[in-house]
Short mmCIF file of N, CA, C and O in Angstrom, two decimals:
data_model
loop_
_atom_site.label_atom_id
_atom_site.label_comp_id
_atom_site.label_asym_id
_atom_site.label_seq_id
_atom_site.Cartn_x
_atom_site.Cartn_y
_atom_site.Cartn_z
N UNK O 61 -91.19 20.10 62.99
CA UNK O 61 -91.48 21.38 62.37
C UNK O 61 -92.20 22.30 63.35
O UNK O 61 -91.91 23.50 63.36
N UNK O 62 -92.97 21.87 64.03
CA UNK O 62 -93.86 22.36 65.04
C UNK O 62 -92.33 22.97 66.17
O UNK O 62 -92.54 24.10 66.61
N UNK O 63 -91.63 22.66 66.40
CA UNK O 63 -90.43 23.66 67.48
C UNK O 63 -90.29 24.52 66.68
O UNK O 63 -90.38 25.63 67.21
N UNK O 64 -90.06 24.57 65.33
CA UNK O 64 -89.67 25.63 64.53
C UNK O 64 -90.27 26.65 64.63
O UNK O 64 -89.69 27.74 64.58
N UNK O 65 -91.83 26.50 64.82
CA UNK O 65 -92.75 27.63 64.71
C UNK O 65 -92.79 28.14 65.99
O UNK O 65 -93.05 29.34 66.11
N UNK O 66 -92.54 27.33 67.15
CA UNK O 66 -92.81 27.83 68.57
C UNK O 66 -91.80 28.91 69.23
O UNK O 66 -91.95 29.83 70.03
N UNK O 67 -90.39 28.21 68.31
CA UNK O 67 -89.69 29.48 68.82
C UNK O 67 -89.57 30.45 68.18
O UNK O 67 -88.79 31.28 68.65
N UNK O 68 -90.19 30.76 67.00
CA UNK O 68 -90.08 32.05 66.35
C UNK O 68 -90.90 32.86 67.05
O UNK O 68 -92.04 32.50 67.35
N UNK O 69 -90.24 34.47 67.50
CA UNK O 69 -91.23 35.40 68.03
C UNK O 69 -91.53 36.73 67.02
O UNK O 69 -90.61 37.20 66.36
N UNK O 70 -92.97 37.33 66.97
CA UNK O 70 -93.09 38.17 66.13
C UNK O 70 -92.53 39.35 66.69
O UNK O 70 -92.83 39.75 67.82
N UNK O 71 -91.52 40.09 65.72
CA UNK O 71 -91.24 41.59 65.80
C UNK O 71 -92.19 42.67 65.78
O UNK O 71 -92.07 43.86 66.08
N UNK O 72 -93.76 41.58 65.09
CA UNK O 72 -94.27 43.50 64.93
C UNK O 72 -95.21 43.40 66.33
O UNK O 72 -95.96 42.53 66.80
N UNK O 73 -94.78 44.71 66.74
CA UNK O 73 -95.53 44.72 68.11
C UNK O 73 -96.70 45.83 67.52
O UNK O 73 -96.46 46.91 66.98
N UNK O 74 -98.03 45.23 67.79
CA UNK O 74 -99.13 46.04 67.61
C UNK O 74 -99.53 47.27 67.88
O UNK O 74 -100.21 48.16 67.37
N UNK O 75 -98.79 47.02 69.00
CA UNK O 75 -99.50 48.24 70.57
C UNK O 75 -98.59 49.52 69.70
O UNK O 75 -99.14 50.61 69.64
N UNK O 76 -97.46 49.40 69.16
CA UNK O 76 -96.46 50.95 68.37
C UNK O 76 -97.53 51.47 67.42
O UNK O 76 -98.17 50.82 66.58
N UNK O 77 -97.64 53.15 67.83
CA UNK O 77 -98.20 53.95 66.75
C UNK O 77 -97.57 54.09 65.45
O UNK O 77 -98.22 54.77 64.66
N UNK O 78 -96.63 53.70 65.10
CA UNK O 78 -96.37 53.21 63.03
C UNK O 78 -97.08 52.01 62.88
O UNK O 78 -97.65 52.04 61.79
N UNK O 79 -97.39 50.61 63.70
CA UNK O 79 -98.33 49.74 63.08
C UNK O 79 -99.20 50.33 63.03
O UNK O 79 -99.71 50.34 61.91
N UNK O 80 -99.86 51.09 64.01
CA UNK O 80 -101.31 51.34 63.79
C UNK O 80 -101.70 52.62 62.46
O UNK O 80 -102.83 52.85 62.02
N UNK O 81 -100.66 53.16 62.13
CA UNK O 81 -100.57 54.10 61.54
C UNK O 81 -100.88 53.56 59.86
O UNK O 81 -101.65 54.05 59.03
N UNK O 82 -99.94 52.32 59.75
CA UNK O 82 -99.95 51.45 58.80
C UNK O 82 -101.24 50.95 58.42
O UNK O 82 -101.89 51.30 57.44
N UNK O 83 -101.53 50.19 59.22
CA UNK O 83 -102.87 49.57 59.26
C UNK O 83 -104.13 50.63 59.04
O UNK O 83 -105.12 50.31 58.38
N UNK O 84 -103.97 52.01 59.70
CA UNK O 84 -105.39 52.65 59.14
C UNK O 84 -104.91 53.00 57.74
O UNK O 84 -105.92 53.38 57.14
N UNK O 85 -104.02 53.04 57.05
CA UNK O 85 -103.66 53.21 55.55
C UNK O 85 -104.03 52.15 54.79
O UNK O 85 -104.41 52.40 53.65
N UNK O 86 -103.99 50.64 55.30
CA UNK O 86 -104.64 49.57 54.82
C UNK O 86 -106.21 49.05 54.83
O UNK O 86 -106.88 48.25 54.18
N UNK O 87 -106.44 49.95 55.91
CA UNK O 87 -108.28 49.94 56.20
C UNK O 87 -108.67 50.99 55.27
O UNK O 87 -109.71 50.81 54.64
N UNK O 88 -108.02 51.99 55.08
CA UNK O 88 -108.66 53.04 54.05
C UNK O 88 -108.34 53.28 52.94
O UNK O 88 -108.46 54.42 52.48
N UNK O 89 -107.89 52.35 52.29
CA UNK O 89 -107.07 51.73 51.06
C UNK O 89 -106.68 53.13 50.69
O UNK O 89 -107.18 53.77 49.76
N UNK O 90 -105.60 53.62 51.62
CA UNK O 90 -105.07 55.23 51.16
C UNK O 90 -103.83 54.68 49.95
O UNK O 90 -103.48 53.51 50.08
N UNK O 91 -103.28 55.38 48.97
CA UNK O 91 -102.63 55.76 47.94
C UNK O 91 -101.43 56.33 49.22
O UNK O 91 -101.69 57.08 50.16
N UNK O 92 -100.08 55.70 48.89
CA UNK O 92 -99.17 56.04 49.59
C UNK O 92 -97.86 56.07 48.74
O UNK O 92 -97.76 55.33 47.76
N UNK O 93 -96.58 57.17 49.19
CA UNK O 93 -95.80 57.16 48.74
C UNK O 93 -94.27 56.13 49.53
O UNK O 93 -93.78 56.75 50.48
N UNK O 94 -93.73 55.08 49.29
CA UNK O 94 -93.06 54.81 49.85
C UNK O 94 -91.60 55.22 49.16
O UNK O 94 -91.33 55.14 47.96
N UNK O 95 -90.73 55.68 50.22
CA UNK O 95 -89.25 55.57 49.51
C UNK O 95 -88.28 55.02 50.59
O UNK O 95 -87.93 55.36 51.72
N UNK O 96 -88.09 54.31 49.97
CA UNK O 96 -86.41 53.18 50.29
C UNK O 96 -84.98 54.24 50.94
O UNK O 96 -84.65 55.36 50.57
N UNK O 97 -84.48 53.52 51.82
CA UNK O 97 -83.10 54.19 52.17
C UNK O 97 -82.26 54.15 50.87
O UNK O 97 -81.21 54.79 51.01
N UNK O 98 -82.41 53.61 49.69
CA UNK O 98 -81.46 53.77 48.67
C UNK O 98 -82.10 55.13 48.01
O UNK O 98 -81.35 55.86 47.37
N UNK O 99 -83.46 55.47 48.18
CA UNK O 99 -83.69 57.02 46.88
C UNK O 99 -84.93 56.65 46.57
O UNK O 99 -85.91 57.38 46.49
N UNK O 100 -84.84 54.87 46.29
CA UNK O 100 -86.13 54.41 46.02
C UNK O 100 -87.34 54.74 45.97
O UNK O 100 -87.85 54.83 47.09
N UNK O 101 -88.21 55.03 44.87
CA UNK O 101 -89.81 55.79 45.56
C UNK O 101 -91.03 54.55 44.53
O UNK O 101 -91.04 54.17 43.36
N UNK O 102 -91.82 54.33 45.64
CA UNK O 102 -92.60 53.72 45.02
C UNK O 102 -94.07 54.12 46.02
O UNK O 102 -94.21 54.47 47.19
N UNK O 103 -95.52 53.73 44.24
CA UNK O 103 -96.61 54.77 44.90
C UNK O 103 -97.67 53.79 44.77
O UNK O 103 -97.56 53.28 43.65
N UNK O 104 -98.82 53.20 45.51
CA UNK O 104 -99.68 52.66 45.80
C UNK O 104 -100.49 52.24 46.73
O UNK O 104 -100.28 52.83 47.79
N UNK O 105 -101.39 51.42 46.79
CA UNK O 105 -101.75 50.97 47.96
C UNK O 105 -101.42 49.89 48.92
O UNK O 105 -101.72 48.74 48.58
N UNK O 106 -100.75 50.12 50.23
CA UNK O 106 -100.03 48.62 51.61
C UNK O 106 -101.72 48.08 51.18
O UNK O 106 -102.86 48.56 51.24
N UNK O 107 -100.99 46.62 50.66
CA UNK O 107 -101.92 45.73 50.97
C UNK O 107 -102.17 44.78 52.25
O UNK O 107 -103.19 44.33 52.77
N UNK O 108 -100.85 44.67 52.54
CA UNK O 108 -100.67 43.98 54.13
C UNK O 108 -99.07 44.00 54.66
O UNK O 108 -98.07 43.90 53.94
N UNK O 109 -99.10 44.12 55.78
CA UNK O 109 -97.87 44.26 56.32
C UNK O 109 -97.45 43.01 57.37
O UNK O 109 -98.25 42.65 58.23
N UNK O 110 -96.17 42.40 57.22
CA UNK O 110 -95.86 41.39 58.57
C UNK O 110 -94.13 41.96 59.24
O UNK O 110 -93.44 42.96 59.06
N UNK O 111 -94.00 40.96 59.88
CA UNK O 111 -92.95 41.29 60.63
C UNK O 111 -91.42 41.89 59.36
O UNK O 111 -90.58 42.74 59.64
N UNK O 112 -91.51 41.24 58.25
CA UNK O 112 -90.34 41.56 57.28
C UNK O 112 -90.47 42.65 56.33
O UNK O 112 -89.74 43.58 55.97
N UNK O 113 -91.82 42.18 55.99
CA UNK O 113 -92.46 43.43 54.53
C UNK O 113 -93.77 43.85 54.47
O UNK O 113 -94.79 43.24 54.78
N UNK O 114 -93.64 44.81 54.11
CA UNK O 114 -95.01 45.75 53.38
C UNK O 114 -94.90 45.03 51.79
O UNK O 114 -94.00 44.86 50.96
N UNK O 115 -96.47 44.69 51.89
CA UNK O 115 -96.92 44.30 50.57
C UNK O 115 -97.86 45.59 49.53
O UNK O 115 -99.01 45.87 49.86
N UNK O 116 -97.24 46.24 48.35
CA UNK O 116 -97.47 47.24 47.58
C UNK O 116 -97.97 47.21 46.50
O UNK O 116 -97.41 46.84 45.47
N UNK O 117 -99.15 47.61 46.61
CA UNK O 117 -100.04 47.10 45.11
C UNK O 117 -100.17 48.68 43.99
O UNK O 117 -100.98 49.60 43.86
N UNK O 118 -99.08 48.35 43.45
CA UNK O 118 -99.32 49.99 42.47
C UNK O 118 -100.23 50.11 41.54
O UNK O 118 -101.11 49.41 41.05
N UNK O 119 -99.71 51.39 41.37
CA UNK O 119 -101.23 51.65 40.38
C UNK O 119 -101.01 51.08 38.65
O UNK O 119 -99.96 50.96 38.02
N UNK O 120 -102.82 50.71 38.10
CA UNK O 120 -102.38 50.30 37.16
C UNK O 120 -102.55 48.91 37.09
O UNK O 120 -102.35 48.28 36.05
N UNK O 121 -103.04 48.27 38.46
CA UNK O 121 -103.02 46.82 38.89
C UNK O 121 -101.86 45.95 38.31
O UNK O 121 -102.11 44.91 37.71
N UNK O 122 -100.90 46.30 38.47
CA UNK O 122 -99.51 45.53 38.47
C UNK O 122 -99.46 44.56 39.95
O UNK O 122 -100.09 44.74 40.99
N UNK O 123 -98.59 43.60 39.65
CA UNK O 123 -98.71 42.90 40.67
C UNK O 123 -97.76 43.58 41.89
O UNK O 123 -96.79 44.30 41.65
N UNK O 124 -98.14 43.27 43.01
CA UNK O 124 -97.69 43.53 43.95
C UNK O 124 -96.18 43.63 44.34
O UNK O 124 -95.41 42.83 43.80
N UNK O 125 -95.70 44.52 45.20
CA UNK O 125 -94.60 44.25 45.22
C UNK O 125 -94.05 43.82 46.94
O UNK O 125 -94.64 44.14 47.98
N UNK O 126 -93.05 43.17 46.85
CA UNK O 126 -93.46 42.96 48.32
C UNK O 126 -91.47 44.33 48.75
O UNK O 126 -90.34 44.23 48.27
N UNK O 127 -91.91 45.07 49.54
CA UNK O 127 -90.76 45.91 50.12
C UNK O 127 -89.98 45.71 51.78
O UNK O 127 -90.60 45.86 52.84
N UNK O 128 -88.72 45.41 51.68
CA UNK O 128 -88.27 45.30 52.96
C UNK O 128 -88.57 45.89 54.28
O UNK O 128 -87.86 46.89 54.13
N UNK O 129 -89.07 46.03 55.44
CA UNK O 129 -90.06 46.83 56.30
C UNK O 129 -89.00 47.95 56.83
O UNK O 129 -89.31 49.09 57.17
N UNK O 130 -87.15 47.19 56.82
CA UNK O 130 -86.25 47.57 57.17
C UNK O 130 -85.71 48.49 56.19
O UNK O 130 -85.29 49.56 56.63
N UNK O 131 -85.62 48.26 54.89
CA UNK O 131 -85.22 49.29 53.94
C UNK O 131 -86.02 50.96 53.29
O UNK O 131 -85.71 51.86 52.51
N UNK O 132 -87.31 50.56 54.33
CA UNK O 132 -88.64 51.81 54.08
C UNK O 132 -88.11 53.15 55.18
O UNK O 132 -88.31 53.32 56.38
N UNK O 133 -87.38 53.95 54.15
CA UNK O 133 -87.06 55.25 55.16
C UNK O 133 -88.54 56.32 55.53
O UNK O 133 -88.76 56.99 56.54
N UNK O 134 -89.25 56.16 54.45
CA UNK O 134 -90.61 57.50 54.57
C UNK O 134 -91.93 56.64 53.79
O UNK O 134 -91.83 56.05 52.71
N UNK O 135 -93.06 56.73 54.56
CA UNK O 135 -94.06 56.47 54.38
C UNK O 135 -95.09 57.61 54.41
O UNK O 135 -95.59 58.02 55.46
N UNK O 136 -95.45 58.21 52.88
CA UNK O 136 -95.78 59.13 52.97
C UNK O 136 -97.83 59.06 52.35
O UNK O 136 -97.91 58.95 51.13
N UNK O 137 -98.94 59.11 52.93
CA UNK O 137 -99.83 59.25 52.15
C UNK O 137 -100.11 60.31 51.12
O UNK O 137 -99.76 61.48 51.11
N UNK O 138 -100.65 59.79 50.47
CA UNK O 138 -101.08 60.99 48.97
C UNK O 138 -102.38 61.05 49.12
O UNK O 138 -103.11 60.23 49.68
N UNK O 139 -102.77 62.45 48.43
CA UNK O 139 -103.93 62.72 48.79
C UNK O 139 -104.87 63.11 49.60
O UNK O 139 -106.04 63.14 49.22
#
């Protein structure tokens, strides 16, 4: 199991200004609008992001949603 993990390499490269962009939206628990390449719009707070998905905690404390990182056309803050 241990090769399994060694050869996986992470996609998210830190050093790109959209992670970091991401991440100060998750440090400042900003209210964000996300919409999907399908039309999709969804509004809350990135709870954490990895190499596949943004994790989306809407309002209302519903549980989280987890969104494809690849299917997110606009990341918009509110407020």
């Amino acid at each position: 199991m241990k090769e399994f993990f060694d050869r996986r390499s992470s996609g998210l490269n830190t050093s790109l200004p959209s992670f970091r962009f991401v991440q100060e939206l998750i440090r400042s628990a900003s209210v964000v609008s996300l919409v999907t390449t399908t039309g999709q719009s969804y509004e809350g707070q990135i709870k954490w992001q990895d190499d596949n998905f943004f994790a989306l905690q809407q309002a209302g404390g519903s549980e989280m949603v987890l969104i494809g990182r690849f299917s997110v056309a606009v990341i918009r803050a509110l407020g």
